[in-house]
mmCIF file of C-alpha atoms and ligand atoms in Angstrom:
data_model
loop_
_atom_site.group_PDB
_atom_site.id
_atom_site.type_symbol
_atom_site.label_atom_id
_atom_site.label_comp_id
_atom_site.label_asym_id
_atom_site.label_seq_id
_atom_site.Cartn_x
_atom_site.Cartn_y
_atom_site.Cartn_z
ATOM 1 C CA UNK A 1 5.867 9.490 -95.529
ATOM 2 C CA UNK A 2 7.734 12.822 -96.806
ATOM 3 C CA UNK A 3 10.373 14.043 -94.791
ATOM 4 C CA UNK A 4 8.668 16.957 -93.074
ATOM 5 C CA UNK A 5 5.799 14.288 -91.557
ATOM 6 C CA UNK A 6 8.372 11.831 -90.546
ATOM 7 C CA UNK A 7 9.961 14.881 -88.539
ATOM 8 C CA UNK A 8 6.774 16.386 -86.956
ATOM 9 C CA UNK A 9 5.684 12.732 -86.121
ATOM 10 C CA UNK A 10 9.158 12.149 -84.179
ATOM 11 C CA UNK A 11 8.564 15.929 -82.770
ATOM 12 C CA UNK A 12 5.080 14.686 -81.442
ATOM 13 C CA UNK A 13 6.302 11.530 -80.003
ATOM 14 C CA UNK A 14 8.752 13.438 -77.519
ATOM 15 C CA UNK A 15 6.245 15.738 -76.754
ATOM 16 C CA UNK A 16 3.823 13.370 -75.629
ATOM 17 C CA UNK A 17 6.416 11.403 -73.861
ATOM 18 C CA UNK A 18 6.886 14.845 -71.756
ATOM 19 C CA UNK A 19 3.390 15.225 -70.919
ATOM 20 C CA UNK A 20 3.138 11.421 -69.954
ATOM 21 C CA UNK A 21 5.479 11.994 -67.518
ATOM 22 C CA UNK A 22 4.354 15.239 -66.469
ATOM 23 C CA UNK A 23 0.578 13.870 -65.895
ATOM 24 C CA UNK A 24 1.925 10.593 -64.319
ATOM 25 C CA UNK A 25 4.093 12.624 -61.782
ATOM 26 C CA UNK A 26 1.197 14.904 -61.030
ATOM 27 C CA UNK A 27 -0.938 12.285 -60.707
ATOM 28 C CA UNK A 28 -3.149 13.407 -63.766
ATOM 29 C CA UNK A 29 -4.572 11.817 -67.051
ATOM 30 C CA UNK A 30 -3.029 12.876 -70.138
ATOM 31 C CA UNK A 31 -6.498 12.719 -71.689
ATOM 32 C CA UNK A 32 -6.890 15.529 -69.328
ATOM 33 C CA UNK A 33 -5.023 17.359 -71.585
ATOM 34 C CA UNK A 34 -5.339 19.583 -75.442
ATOM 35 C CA UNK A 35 -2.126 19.965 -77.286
ATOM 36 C CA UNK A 36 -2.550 23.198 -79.427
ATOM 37 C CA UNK A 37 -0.110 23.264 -82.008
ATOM 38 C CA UNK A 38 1.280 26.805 -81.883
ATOM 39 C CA UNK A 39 1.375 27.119 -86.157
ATOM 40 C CA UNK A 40 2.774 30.882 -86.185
ATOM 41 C CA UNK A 41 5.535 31.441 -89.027
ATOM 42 C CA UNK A 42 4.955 27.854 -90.107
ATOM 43 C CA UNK A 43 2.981 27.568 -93.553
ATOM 44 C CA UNK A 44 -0.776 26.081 -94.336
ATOM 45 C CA UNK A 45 1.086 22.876 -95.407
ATOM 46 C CA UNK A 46 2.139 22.394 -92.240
ATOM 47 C CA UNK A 47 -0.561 22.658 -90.549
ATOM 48 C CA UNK A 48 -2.841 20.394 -92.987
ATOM 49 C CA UNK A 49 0.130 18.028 -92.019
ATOM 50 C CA UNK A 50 -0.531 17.995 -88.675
ATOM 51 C CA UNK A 51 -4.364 16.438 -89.242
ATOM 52 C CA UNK A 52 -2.706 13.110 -90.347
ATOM 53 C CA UNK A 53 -0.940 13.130 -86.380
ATOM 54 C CA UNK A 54 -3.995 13.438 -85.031
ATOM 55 C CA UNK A 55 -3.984 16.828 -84.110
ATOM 56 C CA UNK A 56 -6.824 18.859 -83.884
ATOM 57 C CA UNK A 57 -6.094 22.182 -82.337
ATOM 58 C CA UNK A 58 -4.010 25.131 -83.659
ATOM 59 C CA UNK A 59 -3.019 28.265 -82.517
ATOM 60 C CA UNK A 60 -1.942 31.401 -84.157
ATOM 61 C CA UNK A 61 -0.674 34.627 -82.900
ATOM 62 C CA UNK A 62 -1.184 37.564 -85.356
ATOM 63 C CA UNK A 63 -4.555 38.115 -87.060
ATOM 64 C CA UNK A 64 -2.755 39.182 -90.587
ATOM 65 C CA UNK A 65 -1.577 35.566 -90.614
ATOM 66 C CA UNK A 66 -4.056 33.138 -89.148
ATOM 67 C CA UNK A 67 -6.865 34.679 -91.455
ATOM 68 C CA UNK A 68 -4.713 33.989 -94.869
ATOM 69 C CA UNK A 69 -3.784 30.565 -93.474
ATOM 70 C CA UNK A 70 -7.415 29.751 -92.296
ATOM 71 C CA UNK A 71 -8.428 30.038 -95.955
ATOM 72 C CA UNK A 72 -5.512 27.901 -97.307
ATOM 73 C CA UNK A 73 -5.560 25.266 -94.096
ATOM 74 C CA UNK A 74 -7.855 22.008 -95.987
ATOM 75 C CA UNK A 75 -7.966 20.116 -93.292
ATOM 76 C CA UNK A 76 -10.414 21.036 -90.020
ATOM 77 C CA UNK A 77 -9.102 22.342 -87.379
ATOM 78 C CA UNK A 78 -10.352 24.161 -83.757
ATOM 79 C CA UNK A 79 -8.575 27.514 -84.510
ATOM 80 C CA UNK A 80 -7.116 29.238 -81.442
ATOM 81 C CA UNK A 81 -6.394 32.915 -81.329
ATOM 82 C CA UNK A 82 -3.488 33.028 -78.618
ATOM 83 C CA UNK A 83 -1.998 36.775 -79.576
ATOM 84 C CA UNK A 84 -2.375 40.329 -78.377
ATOM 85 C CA UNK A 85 -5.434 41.466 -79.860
ATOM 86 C CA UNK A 86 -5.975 44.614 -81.044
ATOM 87 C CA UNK A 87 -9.554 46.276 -80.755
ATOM 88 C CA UNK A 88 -9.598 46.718 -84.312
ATOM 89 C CA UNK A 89 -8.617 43.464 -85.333
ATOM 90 C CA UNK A 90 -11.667 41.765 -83.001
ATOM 91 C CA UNK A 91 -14.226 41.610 -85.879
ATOM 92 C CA UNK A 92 -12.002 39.673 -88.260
ATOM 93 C CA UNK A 93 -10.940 37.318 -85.568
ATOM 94 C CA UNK A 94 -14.161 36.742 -84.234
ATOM 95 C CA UNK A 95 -14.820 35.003 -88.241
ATOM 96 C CA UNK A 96 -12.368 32.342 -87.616
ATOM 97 C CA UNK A 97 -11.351 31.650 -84.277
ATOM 98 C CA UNK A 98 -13.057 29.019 -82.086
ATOM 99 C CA UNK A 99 -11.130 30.224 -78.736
ATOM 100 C CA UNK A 100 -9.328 33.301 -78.236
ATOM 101 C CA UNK A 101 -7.370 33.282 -75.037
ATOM 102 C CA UNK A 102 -6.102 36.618 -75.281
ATOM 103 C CA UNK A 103 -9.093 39.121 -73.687
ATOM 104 C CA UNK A 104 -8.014 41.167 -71.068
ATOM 105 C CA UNK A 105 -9.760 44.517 -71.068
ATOM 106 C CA UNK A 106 -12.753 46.081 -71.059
ATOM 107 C CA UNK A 107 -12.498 47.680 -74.333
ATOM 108 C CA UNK A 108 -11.805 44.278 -76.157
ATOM 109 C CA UNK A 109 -14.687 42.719 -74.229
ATOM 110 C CA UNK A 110 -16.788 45.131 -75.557
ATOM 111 C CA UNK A 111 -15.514 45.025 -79.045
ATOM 112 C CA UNK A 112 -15.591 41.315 -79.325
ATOM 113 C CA UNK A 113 -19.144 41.177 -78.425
ATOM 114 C CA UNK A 114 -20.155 43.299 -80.517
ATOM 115 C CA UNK A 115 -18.569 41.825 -83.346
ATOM 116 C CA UNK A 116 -19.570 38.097 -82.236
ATOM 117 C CA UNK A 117 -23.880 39.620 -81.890
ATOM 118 C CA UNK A 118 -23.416 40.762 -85.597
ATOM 119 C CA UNK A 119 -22.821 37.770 -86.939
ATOM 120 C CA UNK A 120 -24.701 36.033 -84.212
ATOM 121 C CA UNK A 121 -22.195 33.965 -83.066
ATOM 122 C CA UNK A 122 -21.718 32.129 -79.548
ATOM 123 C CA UNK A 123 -17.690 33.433 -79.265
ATOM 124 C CA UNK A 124 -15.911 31.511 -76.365
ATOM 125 C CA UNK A 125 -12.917 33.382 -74.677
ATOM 126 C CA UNK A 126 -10.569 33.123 -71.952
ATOM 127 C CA UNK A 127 -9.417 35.776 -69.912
ATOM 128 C CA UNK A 128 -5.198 36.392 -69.375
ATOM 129 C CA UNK A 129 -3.840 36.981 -66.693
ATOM 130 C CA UNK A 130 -0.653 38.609 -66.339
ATOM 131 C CA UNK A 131 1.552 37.131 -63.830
ATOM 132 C CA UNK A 132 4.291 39.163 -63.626
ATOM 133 C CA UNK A 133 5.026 40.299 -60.001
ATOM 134 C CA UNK A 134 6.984 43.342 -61.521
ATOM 135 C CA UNK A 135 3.558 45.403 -62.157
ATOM 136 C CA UNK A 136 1.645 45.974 -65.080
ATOM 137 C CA UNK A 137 3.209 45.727 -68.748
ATOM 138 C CA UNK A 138 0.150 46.989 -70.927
ATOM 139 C CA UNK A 139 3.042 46.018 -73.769
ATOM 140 C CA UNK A 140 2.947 42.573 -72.923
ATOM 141 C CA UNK A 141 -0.587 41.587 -72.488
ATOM 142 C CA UNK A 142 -3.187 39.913 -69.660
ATOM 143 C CA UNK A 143 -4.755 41.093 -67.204
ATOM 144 C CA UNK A 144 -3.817 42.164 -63.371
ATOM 145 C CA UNK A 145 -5.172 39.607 -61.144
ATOM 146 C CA UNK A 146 -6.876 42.205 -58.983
ATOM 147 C CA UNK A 147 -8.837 43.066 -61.650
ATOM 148 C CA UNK A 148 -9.874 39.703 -62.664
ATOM 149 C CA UNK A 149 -13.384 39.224 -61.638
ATOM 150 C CA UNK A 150 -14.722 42.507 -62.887
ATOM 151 C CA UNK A 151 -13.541 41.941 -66.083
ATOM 152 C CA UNK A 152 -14.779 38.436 -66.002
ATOM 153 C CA UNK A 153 -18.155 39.555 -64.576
ATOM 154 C CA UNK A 154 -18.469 41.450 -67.677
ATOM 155 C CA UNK A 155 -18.047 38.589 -70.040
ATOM 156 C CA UNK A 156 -20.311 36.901 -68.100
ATOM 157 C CA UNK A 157 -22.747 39.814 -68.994
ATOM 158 C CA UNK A 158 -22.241 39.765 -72.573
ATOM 159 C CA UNK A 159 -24.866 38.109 -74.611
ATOM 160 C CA UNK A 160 -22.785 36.548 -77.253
ATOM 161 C CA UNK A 161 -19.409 35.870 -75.167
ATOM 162 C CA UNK A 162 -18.775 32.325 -73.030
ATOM 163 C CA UNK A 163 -16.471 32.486 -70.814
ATOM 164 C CA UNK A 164 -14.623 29.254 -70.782
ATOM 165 C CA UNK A 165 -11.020 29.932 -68.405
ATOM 166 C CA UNK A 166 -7.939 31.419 -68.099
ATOM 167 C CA UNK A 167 -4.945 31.455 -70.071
ATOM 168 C CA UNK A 168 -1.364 32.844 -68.712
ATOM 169 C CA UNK A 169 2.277 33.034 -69.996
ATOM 170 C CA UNK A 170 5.522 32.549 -67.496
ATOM 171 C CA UNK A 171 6.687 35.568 -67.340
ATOM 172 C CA UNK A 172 10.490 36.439 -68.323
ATOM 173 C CA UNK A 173 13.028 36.569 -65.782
ATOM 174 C CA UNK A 174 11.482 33.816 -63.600
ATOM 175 C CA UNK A 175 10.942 29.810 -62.903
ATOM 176 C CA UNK A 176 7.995 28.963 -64.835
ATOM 177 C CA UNK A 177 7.134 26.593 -61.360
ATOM 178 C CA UNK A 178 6.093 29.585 -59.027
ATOM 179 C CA UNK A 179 4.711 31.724 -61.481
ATOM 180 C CA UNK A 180 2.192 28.547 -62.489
ATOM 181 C CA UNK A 181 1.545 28.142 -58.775
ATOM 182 C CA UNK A 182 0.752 31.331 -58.035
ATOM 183 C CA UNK A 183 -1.580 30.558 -61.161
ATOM 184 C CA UNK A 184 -3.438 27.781 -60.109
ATOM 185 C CA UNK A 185 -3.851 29.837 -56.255
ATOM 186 C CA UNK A 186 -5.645 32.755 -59.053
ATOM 187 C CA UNK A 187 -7.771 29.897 -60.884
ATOM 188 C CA UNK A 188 -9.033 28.104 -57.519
ATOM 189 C CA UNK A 189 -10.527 31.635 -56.655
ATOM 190 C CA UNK A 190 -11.901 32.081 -59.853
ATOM 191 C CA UNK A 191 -13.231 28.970 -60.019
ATOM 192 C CA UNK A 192 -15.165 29.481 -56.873
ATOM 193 C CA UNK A 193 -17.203 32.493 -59.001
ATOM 194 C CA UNK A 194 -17.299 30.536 -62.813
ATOM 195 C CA UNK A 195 -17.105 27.095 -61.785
ATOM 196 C CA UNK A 196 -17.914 26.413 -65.851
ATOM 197 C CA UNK A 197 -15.180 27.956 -66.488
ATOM 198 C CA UNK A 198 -12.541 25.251 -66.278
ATOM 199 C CA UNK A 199 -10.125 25.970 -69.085
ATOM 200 C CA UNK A 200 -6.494 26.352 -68.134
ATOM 201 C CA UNK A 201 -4.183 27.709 -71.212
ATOM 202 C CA UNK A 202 -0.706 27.467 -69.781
ATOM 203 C CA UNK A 203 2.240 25.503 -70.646
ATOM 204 C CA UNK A 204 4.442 26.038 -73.972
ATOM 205 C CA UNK A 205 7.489 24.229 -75.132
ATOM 206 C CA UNK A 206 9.970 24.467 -72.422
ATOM 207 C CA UNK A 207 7.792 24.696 -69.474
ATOM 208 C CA UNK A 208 4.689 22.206 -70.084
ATOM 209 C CA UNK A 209 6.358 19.714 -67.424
ATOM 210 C CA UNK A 210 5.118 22.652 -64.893
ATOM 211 C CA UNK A 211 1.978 23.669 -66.449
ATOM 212 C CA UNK A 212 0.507 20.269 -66.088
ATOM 213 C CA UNK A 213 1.983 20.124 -62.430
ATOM 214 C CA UNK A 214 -0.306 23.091 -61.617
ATOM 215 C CA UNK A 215 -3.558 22.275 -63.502
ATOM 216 C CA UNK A 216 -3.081 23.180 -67.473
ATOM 217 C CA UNK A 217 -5.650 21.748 -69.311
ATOM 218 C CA UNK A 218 -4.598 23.320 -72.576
ATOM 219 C CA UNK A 219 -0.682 23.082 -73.854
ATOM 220 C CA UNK A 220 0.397 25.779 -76.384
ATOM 221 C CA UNK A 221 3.110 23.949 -77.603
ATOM 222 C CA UNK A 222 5.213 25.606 -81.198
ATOM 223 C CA UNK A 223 8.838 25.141 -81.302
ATOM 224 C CA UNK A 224 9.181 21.595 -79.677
ATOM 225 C CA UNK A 225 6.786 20.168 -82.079
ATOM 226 C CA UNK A 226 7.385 22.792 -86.133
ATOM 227 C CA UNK A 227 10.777 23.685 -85.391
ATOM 228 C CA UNK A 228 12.686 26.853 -84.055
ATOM 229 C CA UNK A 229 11.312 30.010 -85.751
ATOM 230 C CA UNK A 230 13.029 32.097 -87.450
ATOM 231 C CA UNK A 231 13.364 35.461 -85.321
ATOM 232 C CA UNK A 232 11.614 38.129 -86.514
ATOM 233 C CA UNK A 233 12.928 41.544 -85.604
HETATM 234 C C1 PLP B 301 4.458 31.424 -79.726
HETATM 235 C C2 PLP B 301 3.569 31.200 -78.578
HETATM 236 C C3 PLP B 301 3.513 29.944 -77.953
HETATM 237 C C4 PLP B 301 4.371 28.762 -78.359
HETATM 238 O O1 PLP B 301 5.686 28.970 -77.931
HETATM 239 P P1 PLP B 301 6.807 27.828 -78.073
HETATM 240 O O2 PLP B 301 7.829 28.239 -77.076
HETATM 241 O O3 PLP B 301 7.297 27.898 -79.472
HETATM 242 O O4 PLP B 301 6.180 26.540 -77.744
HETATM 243 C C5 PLP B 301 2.624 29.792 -76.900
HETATM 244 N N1 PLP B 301 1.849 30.808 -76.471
HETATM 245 C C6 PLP B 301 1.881 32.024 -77.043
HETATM 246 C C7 PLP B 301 1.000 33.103 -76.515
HETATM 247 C C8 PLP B 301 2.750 32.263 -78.109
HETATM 248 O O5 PLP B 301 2.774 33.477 -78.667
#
């Protein structure tokens, strides 16, 4: 086994120790449960190296990079889009990604079905919702929770969109535990309107212990499992 297997192999081992735990303590199956391996920065080598662990999901933030590294990726993959998405960039994205998890506003809605009708494609999304308590950061992404059900009535509308869930990030400055609650209090509401809709995309590397606690069915996991990335910037 080369060196870089042995060490994402160990990485995945501790990782699904953690959400063993997790799921036992909240009473939960881990079967219940999709590890996406959040591939950003790391190269298509990597990622074909992740097929031989078993893992079948991967995410990727920037549309620049996940559409070079979809063409150089051998293995198959479900390819998640988990990034700020630009209107503009919808119509490439829509070639290659099986789930994006980043709509949240009208504009994109309406971009990304047009895109998905022209190549007559079924896209599935979720809808993020911004959980910070601070007020709307358009910088940061997701939508308010107030305006959750419009938004998601319109994707509902859309001929060539499935709505599938919600995806969320902890916000900064505060315990990932209450934002995640206030999260799952969000999704039970929603829930009650798109009960198909049961995808939850929450959890990353330091905080998946509460994510599972409140009802992630979908981990986006990067730096426990490739490695710390370089910082950009
Ligand atoms: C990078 C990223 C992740 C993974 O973060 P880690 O802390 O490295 O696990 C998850 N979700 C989104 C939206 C990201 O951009």
């Amino acid at each position: 086994m080369s060196n870089r297997l042995t060490e994402l192999k160990e990485n995945y081992e501790v990782i699904q120790e953690r959400i063993n735990k997790a799921c036992q303590k909240a009473g939960r199956q881990a079967s219940e449960i999709t590890l996406i391996a959040v591939t950003k920065t790391y190269p298509a080598i990597d990622v074909d190296l992740l097929q031989q662990l078993g893992i079948e999901n991967v995410g990727e933030n920037k549309d620049q990079e996940a559409s070079a590294k979809k063409l150089e990726v051998k293995e198959q993959f479900k390819w998640h889009f988990i990034g700020q998405l630009q209107s503009n960039k919808a119509k490439s994205v829509v070639n290659y990604a099986d789930l994006i998890h980043s709509v949240d506003r009208i504009s994109l809605v309406k971009e990304l079905q047009k895109s998905a009708a022209s190549i007559n494609k079924q896209q599935e999304v979720l809808i993020q919702v911004d959980l910070d308590q601070r007020g709307p950061d358009p910088s940061r992404g997701g939508i308010w929770p107030a305006e959750l059900l419009d938004l998601a009535g319109l994707i509902s509308q859309s001929s060539h969109l499935q709505l599938m869930g919600l995806m969320s990030v902890a916000p900064l400055g505060e315990e990932p535990g209450p934002a995640f609650e206030r999260l799952s209090l969000i999704r039970a509401d929603f829930l009650k309107f798109h009960p198909q809709a049961k995808i939850l995309s929450a959890g990353m590397s330091e905080d998946l212990e509460e994510a599972v606690l409140f009802g992630a069915t979908h981990l986006r996991i990067g730096s426990a499992l490739l490695g710390e990335r370089p910082k950009i910037g």
